[in-house]
mmCIF file of C-alpha atoms and ligand atoms in Angstrom:
data_model
loop_
_atom_site.group_PDB
_atom_site.id
_atom_site.type_symbol
_atom_site.label_atom_id
_atom_site.label_comp_id
_atom_site.label_asym_id
_atom_site.label_seq_id
_atom_site.Cartn_x
_atom_site.Cartn_y
_atom_site.Cartn_z
ATOM 1 C CA MET M 1 -25.651 -5.973 86.827
ATOM 2 C CA SER M 2 -25.582 -7.540 83.392
ATOM 3 C CA LYS M 3 -28.151 -7.030 80.687
ATOM 4 C CA TYR M 4 -28.862 -10.760 80.928
ATOM 5 C CA LEU M 5 -30.292 -10.772 84.461
ATOM 6 C CA ASN M 6 -33.942 -11.748 84.754
ATOM 7 C CA ARG M 7 -35.704 -8.430 85.442
ATOM 8 C CA ARG M 8 -37.508 -10.001 88.392
ATOM 9 C CA PHE M 9 -34.224 -9.960 90.350
ATOM 10 C CA ALA M 10 -32.938 -6.561 89.245
ATOM 11 C CA GLY M 11 -34.602 -4.592 92.057
ATOM 12 C CA LEU M 12 -33.848 -6.977 94.935
ATOM 13 C CA ASP M 13 -32.684 -5.353 98.148
ATOM 14 C CA VAL M 14 -30.228 -8.087 99.122
ATOM 15 C CA TYR M 15 -29.096 -9.143 102.615
ATOM 16 C CA THR M 16 -25.775 -7.744 103.858
ATOM 17 C CA PRO M 17 -23.914 -10.334 105.943
ATOM 18 C CA GLY M 18 -21.757 -9.170 108.862
ATOM 19 C CA GLU M 19 -18.123 -8.483 107.983
ATOM 20 C CA GLN M 20 -15.736 -11.472 107.813
ATOM 21 C CA PRO M 21 -12.407 -9.605 107.599
ATOM 22 C CA LYS M 22 -9.362 -11.449 106.280
ATOM 23 C CA GLN M 23 -6.652 -8.759 106.378
ATOM 24 C CA MET M 24 -6.702 -7.891 110.038
ATOM 25 C CA GLN M 25 -7.151 -9.845 113.312
ATOM 26 C CA TYR M 26 -10.171 -8.408 115.112
ATOM 27 C CA ILE M 27 -11.892 -9.471 118.288
ATOM 28 C CA LYS M 28 -14.958 -10.606 116.391
ATOM 29 C CA LEU M 29 -18.177 -9.769 118.205
ATOM 30 C CA ASN M 30 -20.255 -9.061 115.082
ATOM 31 C CA THR M 31 -21.841 -12.274 113.765
ATOM 32 C CA ASN M 32 -22.880 -14.263 116.851
ATOM 33 C CA GLU M 33 -20.438 -17.112 116.344
ATOM 34 C CA SER M 34 -19.269 -19.175 119.318
ATOM 35 C CA PRO M 35 -15.939 -18.201 120.878
ATOM 36 C CA TYR M 36 -15.302 -21.910 121.585
ATOM 37 C CA PRO M 37 -14.078 -24.546 119.136
ATOM 38 C CA PRO M 38 -16.093 -27.630 118.150
ATOM 39 C CA SER M 39 -15.803 -30.533 120.641
ATOM 40 C CA PRO M 40 -12.687 -32.772 120.523
ATOM 41 C CA GLU M 41 -14.960 -35.565 119.208
ATOM 42 C CA VAL M 42 -15.995 -33.385 116.242
ATOM 43 C CA ILE M 43 -12.391 -32.539 115.445
ATOM 44 C CA ALA M 44 -11.425 -36.234 115.615
ATOM 45 C CA ALA M 45 -14.402 -37.324 113.488
ATOM 46 C CA VAL M 46 -13.401 -35.253 110.465
ATOM 47 C CA ASN M 47 -10.330 -37.391 109.829
ATOM 48 C CA ALA M 48 -8.253 -38.356 106.789
ATOM 49 C CA ARG M 49 -10.614 -41.225 105.907
ATOM 50 C CA GLU M 50 -13.612 -38.861 105.796
ATOM 51 C CA ILE M 51 -11.643 -36.442 103.676
ATOM 52 C CA ALA M 52 -10.680 -39.261 101.259
ATOM 53 C CA ASP M 53 -14.383 -40.141 101.007
ATOM 54 C CA LEU M 54 -15.108 -36.680 99.623
ATOM 55 C CA ARG M 55 -14.986 -38.324 96.194
ATOM 56 C CA LEU M 56 -18.395 -39.858 97.038
ATOM 57 C CA TYR M 57 -21.683 -37.953 97.217
ATOM 58 C CA PRO M 58 -23.078 -37.468 100.717
ATOM 59 C CA ASP M 59 -26.234 -39.250 101.907
ATOM 60 C CA PRO M 60 -29.006 -36.934 100.605
ATOM 61 C CA GLU M 61 -31.331 -38.092 103.398
ATOM 62 C CA CYS M 62 -28.715 -37.639 106.167
ATOM 63 C CA LEU M 63 -30.270 -40.644 107.886
ATOM 64 C CA VAL M 64 -27.737 -41.170 110.677
ATOM 65 C CA LEU M 65 -27.744 -37.496 111.626
ATOM 66 C CA LYS M 66 -31.553 -37.330 111.485
ATOM 67 C CA GLU M 67 -31.817 -40.317 113.809
ATOM 68 C CA ARG M 68 -29.395 -38.820 116.318
ATOM 69 C CA LEU M 69 -31.225 -35.473 116.335
ATOM 70 C CA ALA M 70 -34.626 -37.201 116.564
ATOM 71 C CA ALA M 71 -33.430 -39.151 119.640
ATOM 72 C CA LEU M 72 -32.002 -35.997 121.252
ATOM 73 C CA TYR M 73 -35.208 -33.988 120.774
ATOM 74 C CA GLY M 74 -37.681 -36.842 121.428
ATOM 75 C CA VAL M 75 -39.318 -36.790 117.978
ATOM 76 C CA GLY M 76 -39.476 -39.207 115.028
ATOM 77 C CA ARG M 77 -36.944 -39.259 112.210
ATOM 78 C CA GLU M 78 -39.739 -38.174 109.861
ATOM 79 C CA ASN M 79 -40.164 -34.989 111.924
ATOM 80 C CA VAL M 80 -36.628 -33.746 111.201
ATOM 81 C CA TYR M 81 -35.484 -31.707 108.201
ATOM 82 C CA LEU M 82 -31.869 -30.763 107.508
ATOM 83 C CA ALA M 83 -30.461 -28.018 105.303
ATOM 84 C CA ASN M 84 -27.379 -25.982 104.440
ATOM 85 C CA GLY M 85 -27.723 -23.509 107.319
ATOM 86 C CA SER M 86 -31.032 -22.399 108.785
ATOM 87 C CA ASP M 87 -31.019 -19.626 106.161
ATOM 88 C CA ASP M 88 -31.738 -22.372 103.633
ATOM 89 C CA ILE M 89 -34.754 -23.549 105.652
ATOM 90 C CA LEU M 90 -36.105 -20.017 106.002
ATOM 91 C CA ASN M 91 -35.790 -19.552 102.250
ATOM 92 C CA PHE M 92 -37.708 -22.769 101.561
ATOM 93 C CA ALA M 93 -40.331 -21.986 104.202
ATOM 94 C CA PHE M 94 -41.113 -18.597 102.638
ATOM 95 C CA MET M 95 -41.254 -20.278 99.221
ATOM 96 C CA ALA M 96 -43.406 -23.176 100.417
ATOM 97 C CA PHE M 97 -45.884 -21.550 102.781
ATOM 98 C CA ALA M 98 -46.435 -17.996 101.456
ATOM 99 C CA GLY M 99 -46.879 -16.382 98.064
ATOM 100 C CA ASP M 100 -49.518 -16.959 95.425
ATOM 101 C CA GLY M 101 -51.868 -14.649 97.353
ATOM 102 C CA LYS M 102 -50.768 -15.807 100.820
ATOM 103 C CA LYS M 103 -48.963 -13.250 102.954
ATOM 104 C CA ALA M 104 -46.015 -13.490 105.350
ATOM 105 C CA TRP M 105 -46.051 -11.733 108.737
ATOM 106 C CA PHE M 106 -42.977 -10.995 110.832
ATOM 107 C CA PRO M 107 -41.814 -8.327 113.310
ATOM 108 C CA SER M 108 -40.585 -5.030 111.854
ATOM 109 C CA ILE M 109 -37.380 -5.347 113.897
ATOM 110 C CA SER M 110 -36.042 -8.873 113.476
ATOM 111 C CA TYR M 111 -33.695 -10.955 111.368
ATOM 112 C CA GLY M 112 -32.851 -8.956 108.231
ATOM 113 C CA PHE M 113 -33.242 -11.933 105.931
ATOM 114 C CA TYR M 114 -37.036 -12.262 106.386
ATOM 115 C CA PRO M 115 -37.916 -9.273 104.154
ATOM 116 C CA VAL M 116 -35.282 -10.389 101.634
ATOM 117 C CA TYR M 117 -36.884 -13.837 101.238
ATOM 118 C CA ALA M 118 -40.318 -12.243 100.968
ATOM 119 C CA ASP M 119 -39.045 -9.932 98.247
ATOM 120 C CA LEU M 120 -37.183 -12.737 96.410
ATOM 121 C CA HIS M 121 -40.348 -14.846 96.219
ATOM 122 C CA GLN M 122 -42.678 -11.891 95.494
ATOM 123 C CA ILE M 123 -44.560 -12.400 98.741
ATOM 124 C CA ASP M 124 -46.742 -9.690 100.194
ATOM 125 C CA ALA M 125 -44.976 -9.097 103.530
ATOM 126 C CA VAL M 126 -46.573 -7.509 106.591
ATOM 127 C CA GLN M 127 -43.960 -6.160 108.992
ATOM 128 C CA VAL M 128 -45.688 -6.011 112.373
ATOM 129 C CA PRO M 129 -44.278 -3.263 114.654
ATOM 130 C CA LEU M 130 -42.848 -4.273 118.022
ATOM 131 C CA LEU M 131 -43.883 -2.346 121.136
ATOM 132 C CA GLU M 132 -41.737 0.633 122.118
ATOM 133 C CA ASP M 133 -39.590 -1.459 124.487
ATOM 134 C CA PHE M 134 -38.932 -3.921 121.600
ATOM 135 C CA THR M 135 -41.197 -6.597 123.110
ATOM 136 C CA LEU M 136 -43.593 -8.478 120.856
ATOM 137 C CA ASP M 137 -47.304 -8.465 121.741
ATOM 138 C CA PRO M 138 -48.760 -11.862 120.716
ATOM 139 C CA ALA M 139 -52.166 -10.158 120.345
ATOM 140 C CA ASP M 140 -50.783 -8.453 117.212
ATOM 141 C CA TYR M 141 -50.706 -11.911 115.579
ATOM 142 C CA CYS M 142 -54.053 -13.152 116.913
ATOM 143 C CA SER M 143 -56.629 -11.509 114.659
ATOM 144 C CA LEU M 144 -55.167 -12.079 111.192
ATOM 145 C CA THR M 145 -58.467 -13.049 109.649
ATOM 146 C CA GLY M 146 -60.635 -11.747 106.822
ATOM 147 C CA PRO M 147 -60.116 -11.294 103.095
ATOM 148 C CA GLY M 148 -56.457 -11.416 101.975
ATOM 149 C CA GLN M 149 -55.296 -12.824 105.296
ATOM 150 C CA GLU M 150 -56.144 -16.499 104.801
ATOM 151 C CA GLY M 151 -53.242 -18.936 105.046
ATOM 152 C CA GLY M 152 -49.614 -17.850 104.738
ATOM 153 C CA LEU M 153 -46.653 -17.764 107.086
ATOM 154 C CA ILE M 154 -45.947 -16.148 110.449
ATOM 155 C CA CYS M 155 -42.205 -16.013 111.090
ATOM 156 C CA ILE M 156 -40.911 -15.153 114.560
ATOM 157 C CA ALA M 157 -37.354 -15.380 115.852
ATOM 158 C CA ASN M 158 -37.360 -16.547 119.466
ATOM 159 C CA PRO M 159 -35.274 -15.126 121.034
ATOM 160 C CA ASN M 160 -35.584 -12.247 118.627
ATOM 161 C CA ALA M 161 -32.550 -10.839 116.831
ATOM 162 C CA PRO M 162 -31.091 -8.284 117.271
ATOM 163 C CA THR M 163 -32.898 -7.585 120.573
ATOM 164 C CA GLY M 164 -32.382 -10.931 122.381
ATOM 165 C CA LEU M 165 -35.886 -10.739 123.898
ATOM 166 C CA ALA M 166 -37.785 -14.032 124.144
ATOM 167 C CA LEU M 167 -41.429 -15.087 124.151
ATOM 168 C CA SER M 168 -42.726 -17.707 126.599
ATOM 169 C CA LEU M 169 -44.193 -20.981 125.342
ATOM 170 C CA GLY M 170 -47.598 -19.716 126.558
ATOM 171 C CA GLN M 171 -47.299 -16.715 124.233
ATOM 172 C CA ILE M 172 -46.284 -18.970 121.326
ATOM 173 C CA ARG M 173 -49.288 -21.238 122.027
ATOM 174 C CA GLN M 174 -51.525 -18.141 121.928
ATOM 175 C CA ILE M 175 -50.255 -17.338 118.406
ATOM 176 C CA LEU M 176 -50.584 -20.972 117.283
ATOM 177 C CA ASP M 177 -54.137 -21.290 118.656
ATOM 178 C CA ALA M 178 -55.243 -18.147 116.797
ATOM 179 C CA ASN M 179 -53.722 -19.219 113.459
ATOM 180 C CA PRO M 180 -54.559 -22.833 112.557
ATOM 181 C CA ASP M 181 -54.695 -21.809 108.866
ATOM 182 C CA LYS M 182 -51.112 -20.464 108.807
ATOM 183 C CA VAL M 183 -47.700 -22.017 109.253
ATOM 184 C CA VAL M 184 -46.069 -20.532 112.345
ATOM 185 C CA LEU M 185 -42.289 -20.671 111.997
ATOM 186 C CA ILE M 186 -40.354 -20.187 115.233
ATOM 187 C CA ASP M 187 -36.732 -19.409 114.372
ATOM 188 C CA GLU M 188 -34.768 -20.723 117.369
ATOM 189 C CA ALA M 189 -31.254 -19.861 116.165
ATOM 190 C CA TYR M 190 -30.438 -18.596 119.693
ATOM 191 C CA VAL M 191 -32.692 -20.775 121.853
ATOM 192 C CA ASP M 192 -29.877 -22.676 123.595
ATOM 193 C CA PHE M 193 -28.813 -19.585 125.535
ATOM 194 C CA GLY M 194 -31.703 -19.589 128.001
ATOM 195 C CA ALA M 195 -35.093 -19.400 126.232
ATOM 196 C CA ALA M 196 -37.714 -22.180 126.137
ATOM 197 C CA SER M 197 -37.826 -24.229 122.933
ATOM 198 C CA ALA M 198 -41.130 -24.803 121.137
ATOM 199 C CA VAL M 199 -39.952 -28.217 119.861
ATOM 200 C CA ARG M 200 -42.195 -29.996 122.355
ATOM 201 C CA LEU M 201 -45.248 -28.145 120.971
ATOM 202 C CA THR M 202 -44.748 -29.719 117.531
ATOM 203 C CA ALA M 203 -46.652 -32.812 118.754
ATOM 204 C CA ASP M 204 -49.726 -30.626 119.457
ATOM 205 C CA TYR M 205 -49.701 -28.267 116.461
ATOM 206 C CA GLU M 206 -49.583 -29.466 112.863
ATOM 207 C CA ASN M 207 -48.822 -25.890 111.708
ATOM 208 C CA LEU M 208 -45.710 -25.323 113.854
ATOM 209 C CA LEU M 209 -42.282 -25.334 112.211
ATOM 210 C CA VAL M 210 -39.358 -24.962 114.629
ATOM 211 C CA VAL M 211 -36.033 -24.031 113.023
ATOM 212 C CA GLN M 212 -32.632 -24.328 114.723
ATOM 213 C CA THR M 213 -28.985 -24.131 113.689
ATOM 214 C CA PHE M 214 -25.575 -25.639 114.449
ATOM 215 C CA SER M 215 -24.014 -22.206 113.825
ATOM 216 C CA LYS M 216 -24.289 -20.696 117.312
ATOM 217 C CA SER M 217 -24.483 -23.024 120.331
ATOM 218 C CA ARG M 218 -22.741 -25.877 118.460
ATOM 219 C CA SER M 219 -19.755 -23.852 117.151
ATOM 220 C CA MET M 220 -20.277 -24.910 113.518
ATOM 221 C CA ALA M 221 -21.146 -21.708 111.626
ATOM 222 C CA GLY M 222 -18.525 -22.582 109.016
ATOM 223 C CA ALA M 223 -19.980 -26.045 108.362
ATOM 224 C CA ARG M 224 -23.434 -24.662 107.395
ATOM 225 C CA LEU M 225 -26.085 -26.841 109.006
ATOM 226 C CA GLY M 226 -29.615 -25.986 110.053
ATOM 227 C CA PHE M 227 -32.502 -28.234 111.052
ATOM 228 C CA ALA M 228 -36.240 -28.021 111.456
ATOM 229 C CA ILE M 229 -38.629 -30.057 113.586
ATOM 230 C CA ALA M 230 -42.305 -30.275 112.680
ATOM 231 C CA ASN M 231 -45.254 -32.419 111.752
ATOM 232 C CA ARG M 232 -44.239 -34.936 109.067
ATOM 233 C CA GLN M 233 -46.351 -33.272 106.351
ATOM 234 C CA LEU M 234 -44.582 -29.913 106.774
ATOM 235 C CA ILE M 235 -41.240 -31.746 106.593
ATOM 236 C CA ALA M 236 -42.399 -33.478 103.390
ATOM 237 C CA ASP M 237 -43.337 -30.061 101.911
ATOM 238 C CA LEU M 238 -39.820 -28.752 102.568
ATOM 239 C CA ASP M 239 -38.348 -31.940 101.097
ATOM 240 C CA ARG M 240 -40.224 -31.279 97.844
ATOM 241 C CA LEU M 241 -38.249 -28.056 97.484
ATOM 242 C CA LYS M 242 -34.947 -29.652 98.510
ATOM 243 C CA TYR M 243 -35.405 -32.428 95.960
ATOM 244 C CA SER M 244 -36.274 -29.822 93.328
ATOM 245 C CA THR M 245 -33.071 -27.875 93.892
ATOM 246 C CA ASN M 246 -30.082 -29.549 95.571
ATOM 247 C CA PRO M 247 -30.565 -32.906 97.341
ATOM 248 C CA TYR M 248 -26.863 -32.952 98.339
ATOM 249 C CA SER M 249 -26.915 -29.615 100.134
ATOM 250 C CA ILE M 250 -25.316 -31.067 103.295
ATOM 251 C CA ASN M 251 -21.809 -32.222 102.523
ATOM 252 C CA ARG M 252 -20.073 -35.326 103.945
ATOM 253 C CA LEU M 253 -17.769 -33.445 106.322
ATOM 254 C CA THR M 254 -20.647 -31.495 107.802
ATOM 255 C CA GLN M 255 -22.749 -34.630 108.329
ATOM 256 C CA THR M 256 -19.858 -36.397 110.047
ATOM 257 C CA ALA M 257 -19.015 -33.398 112.217
ATOM 258 C CA ALA M 258 -22.661 -32.894 113.179
ATOM 259 C CA ILE M 259 -23.166 -36.510 114.270
ATOM 260 C CA ALA M 260 -20.170 -36.149 116.587
ATOM 261 C CA ALA M 261 -21.526 -32.792 117.796
ATOM 262 C CA VAL M 262 -24.891 -34.302 118.747
ATOM 263 C CA ASP M 263 -22.983 -37.015 120.606
ATOM 264 C CA SER M 264 -21.076 -34.361 122.572
ATOM 265 C CA ASN M 265 -24.140 -32.488 123.736
ATOM 266 C CA ASP M 266 -22.797 -31.998 127.286
ATOM 267 C CA TYR M 267 -19.730 -30.172 125.954
ATOM 268 C CA TYR M 268 -21.957 -27.679 124.110
ATOM 269 C CA ALA M 269 -24.357 -27.289 127.048
ATOM 270 C CA ALA M 270 -21.367 -26.342 129.240
ATOM 271 C CA ASN M 271 -20.208 -23.787 126.626
ATOM 272 C CA CYS M 272 -23.716 -22.257 126.525
ATOM 273 C CA GLN M 273 -23.609 -21.887 130.314
ATOM 274 C CA ARG M 274 -20.203 -20.141 130.078
ATOM 275 C CA ILE M 275 -21.604 -17.790 127.440
ATOM 276 C CA MET M 276 -24.664 -17.025 129.604
ATOM 277 C CA ASP M 277 -22.363 -16.247 132.577
ATOM 278 C CA THR M 278 -20.197 -13.983 130.392
ATOM 279 C CA ARG M 279 -23.373 -12.318 129.086
ATOM 280 C CA GLN M 280 -24.364 -11.451 132.662
ATOM 281 C CA TYR M 281 -20.849 -10.156 133.423
ATOM 282 C CA THR M 282 -20.820 -7.980 130.277
ATOM 283 C CA ALA M 283 -24.366 -6.669 130.790
ATOM 284 C CA ASP M 284 -23.587 -5.648 134.399
ATOM 285 C CA ALA M 285 -20.365 -3.897 133.331
ATOM 286 C CA LEU M 286 -22.116 -2.018 130.497
ATOM 287 C CA ARG M 287 -24.977 -0.942 132.780
ATOM 288 C CA ASN M 288 -22.374 0.404 135.244
ATOM 289 C CA LEU M 289 -20.992 2.480 132.361
ATOM 290 C CA GLY M 290 -24.462 3.978 131.799
ATOM 291 C CA PHE M 291 -25.514 1.817 128.849
ATOM 292 C CA THR M 292 -29.086 0.705 128.277
ATOM 293 C CA VAL M 293 -28.891 -3.081 127.922
ATOM 294 C CA ILE M 294 -31.941 -4.996 126.682
ATOM 295 C CA PRO M 295 -32.348 -8.195 128.766
ATOM 296 C CA SER M 296 -31.071 -10.872 126.391
ATOM 297 C CA MET M 297 -31.729 -14.608 126.182
ATOM 298 C CA ALA M 298 -29.296 -14.945 123.258
ATOM 299 C CA ASN M 299 -25.496 -15.003 122.770
ATOM 300 C CA PHE M 300 -25.474 -11.257 122.146
ATOM 301 C CA LEU M 301 -26.498 -8.004 123.822
ATOM 302 C CA PHE M 302 -28.399 -5.135 122.227
ATOM 303 C CA VAL M 303 -27.154 -1.940 123.832
ATOM 304 C CA LYS M 304 -27.063 1.841 123.555
ATOM 305 C CA SER M 305 -24.984 4.481 125.254
ATOM 306 C CA PRO M 306 -26.286 7.920 126.267
ATOM 307 C CA GLN M 307 -22.848 9.345 125.355
ATOM 308 C CA ILE M 308 -22.082 8.007 121.891
ATOM 309 C CA ASP M 309 -24.305 7.049 118.982
ATOM 310 C CA GLY M 310 -24.393 3.574 117.457
ATOM 311 C CA THR M 311 -22.395 4.297 114.292
ATOM 312 C CA ALA M 312 -19.662 6.198 116.156
ATOM 313 C CA LEU M 313 -19.262 3.449 118.756
ATOM 314 C CA TYR M 314 -19.022 0.830 115.995
ATOM 315 C CA GLU M 315 -16.319 2.859 114.232
ATOM 316 C CA GLU M 316 -14.334 3.705 117.378
ATOM 317 C CA LEU M 317 -14.270 0.028 118.399
ATOM 318 C CA LYS M 318 -13.317 -1.091 114.903
ATOM 319 C CA ALA M 319 -10.368 1.324 114.925
ATOM 320 C CA ARG M 320 -9.287 -0.377 118.183
ATOM 321 C CA GLY M 321 -9.549 -3.904 116.755
ATOM 322 C CA VAL M 322 -13.030 -4.894 117.990
ATOM 323 C CA LEU M 323 -15.846 -5.625 115.536
ATOM 324 C CA ILE M 324 -19.461 -5.270 116.654
ATOM 325 C CA ARG M 325 -22.640 -4.994 114.567
ATOM 326 C CA HIS M 326 -24.483 -1.801 113.753
ATOM 327 C CA PHE M 327 -27.705 -1.833 111.734
ATOM 328 C CA ALA M 328 -28.479 1.072 109.424
ATOM 329 C CA LYS M 329 -32.158 1.109 110.372
ATOM 330 C CA PRO M 330 -33.571 4.391 111.744
ATOM 331 C CA GLU M 331 -35.529 2.808 114.675
ATOM 332 C CA ILE M 332 -32.420 1.110 116.050
ATOM 333 C CA THR M 333 -29.610 3.339 114.856
ATOM 334 C CA ASP M 334 -28.675 4.298 118.461
ATOM 335 C CA TYR M 335 -28.081 0.638 119.262
ATOM 336 C CA ASN M 336 -25.355 -1.922 118.588
ATOM 337 C CA ARG M 337 -25.449 -5.691 118.792
ATOM 338 C CA ILE M 338 -22.525 -7.243 120.631
ATOM 339 C CA THR M 339 -21.820 -10.971 120.384
ATOM 340 C CA ILE M 340 -20.739 -12.569 123.659
ATOM 341 C CA GLY M 341 -17.188 -13.790 123.166
ATOM 342 C CA SER M 342 -14.885 -15.414 125.716
ATOM 343 C CA LYS M 343 -14.469 -13.712 129.108
ATOM 344 C CA GLU M 344 -11.028 -12.453 128.000
ATOM 345 C CA GLU M 345 -12.440 -10.996 124.787
ATOM 346 C CA MET M 346 -15.218 -9.252 126.706
ATOM 347 C CA LYS M 347 -12.692 -7.794 129.187
ATOM 348 C CA THR M 348 -10.727 -6.303 126.289
ATOM 349 C CA PHE M 349 -13.960 -5.050 124.710
ATOM 350 C CA LEU M 350 -14.928 -3.334 127.989
ATOM 351 C CA GLU M 351 -11.466 -1.768 128.325
ATOM 352 C CA LYS M 352 -11.818 -0.297 124.828
ATOM 353 C CA ILE M 353 -15.286 1.021 125.675
ATOM 354 C CA ARG M 354 -13.924 2.723 128.819
ATOM 355 C CA GLU M 355 -11.115 4.240 126.737
ATOM 356 C CA ILE M 356 -13.579 5.598 124.159
ATOM 357 C CA LEU M 357 -15.927 7.070 126.777
ATOM 358 C CA GLU M 358 -13.023 8.683 128.645
ATOM 359 C CA GLU M 359 -11.661 10.275 125.471
ATOM 360 C CA MET M 360 -15.085 11.749 124.814
ATOM 361 C CA SER M 361 -15.612 13.316 128.242
HETATM 362 N N1 LIG V 401 -31.989 -16.906 112.129
HETATM 363 C C1 LIG V 401 -31.489 -15.883 112.836
HETATM 364 C C2 LIG V 401 -32.408 -15.135 113.742
HETATM 365 C C3 LIG V 401 -30.142 -15.545 112.708
HETATM 366 O O1 LIG V 401 -29.640 -14.503 113.381
HETATM 367 C C4 LIG V 401 -29.313 -16.293 111.845
HETATM 368 C C5 LIG V 401 -27.831 -15.986 111.740
HETATM 369 N N2 LIG V 401 -27.466 -14.946 110.956
HETATM 370 C C6 LIG V 401 -29.888 -17.322 111.109
HETATM 371 C C7 LIG V 401 -31.222 -17.613 111.286
HETATM 372 C C8 LIG V 401 -29.105 -18.107 110.086
HETATM 373 O O2 LIG V 401 -28.178 -18.949 110.656
HETATM 374 P P1 LIG V 401 -27.474 -20.102 109.810
HETATM 375 O O3 LIG V 401 -27.874 -19.975 108.372
HETATM 376 O O4 LIG V 401 -26.031 -19.907 110.060
HETATM 377 O O5 LIG V 401 -27.998 -21.385 110.395
#
């Protein structure tokens, strides 16, 4: 740290992204990417002409892409917001809807970036414990009234990460009904793998902000594109921050690729189904090996073995060429999060697990 850094940022506890190794080829089951490539239409769309056009700035409004997404999700163009990854939207949402005396509430076990954004923007964060089985009780978010609790932001990943557990739309409505004074952000990064999306509730609730990403179900983590759907005023609030920082945050290649991706929706829906089938196959195999497997609606499984602790399993698999994710958090240290790869990758992963367990017994 230099002596020049603004003191406000000196004590930040920053987010640690999952490993992206360059030196060695791993079976990569650690950052919830898709095992499948973008659609052939996406690959064809990013052609030499598009690359030559990189000399020009991209459309800051992303109008064509917004229109395509609006048509797909049955909303107006003015209800769609686009950003450089959903991380960018989460950052802006914390900045826009909490702080200055307004708190942010989110589950104590959830996406690790929520507390980082709260800290970055000096927001008083309330980390609401999950129940012992990692489920979220909506009632815990339904009496946030009284002094110091007016306004602010409730941020819930649905399905939750790293557990994969999902809330029903009825439960989300319960939280929305109890909190008309707060923005309720539903982070749907993993919604395409079996959970119900709250997008259709945005017509009924002016305080609902639904956030999704092209990084998981649409195989575009490397292109960095996230989107939000909400009431037009919430979208306008987020736009104020975008136009106060970087209006060109979505580059030309990403816009072009994403338009083609929206047009190949069936291809991605079929990939999601394959991933859900492989999830079932992997969960059954792990349960047969004695693992506890939390029922997941996402493209990952959250699991623990009675024989080997979370850190040791992570290290043993890494030594055998398979990367999974372990979180250094006491409540979940026994667990690991395993991204669902291709069927072949999961077969190799399971072979390595069997090898490790046999060596131990
Ligand atoms: N939300 C959740 C719950 C996530 O797990 C992730 C991925 N790390 C993100 C948001 C961010 O995804 P991206 O910025 O790639 O859209």
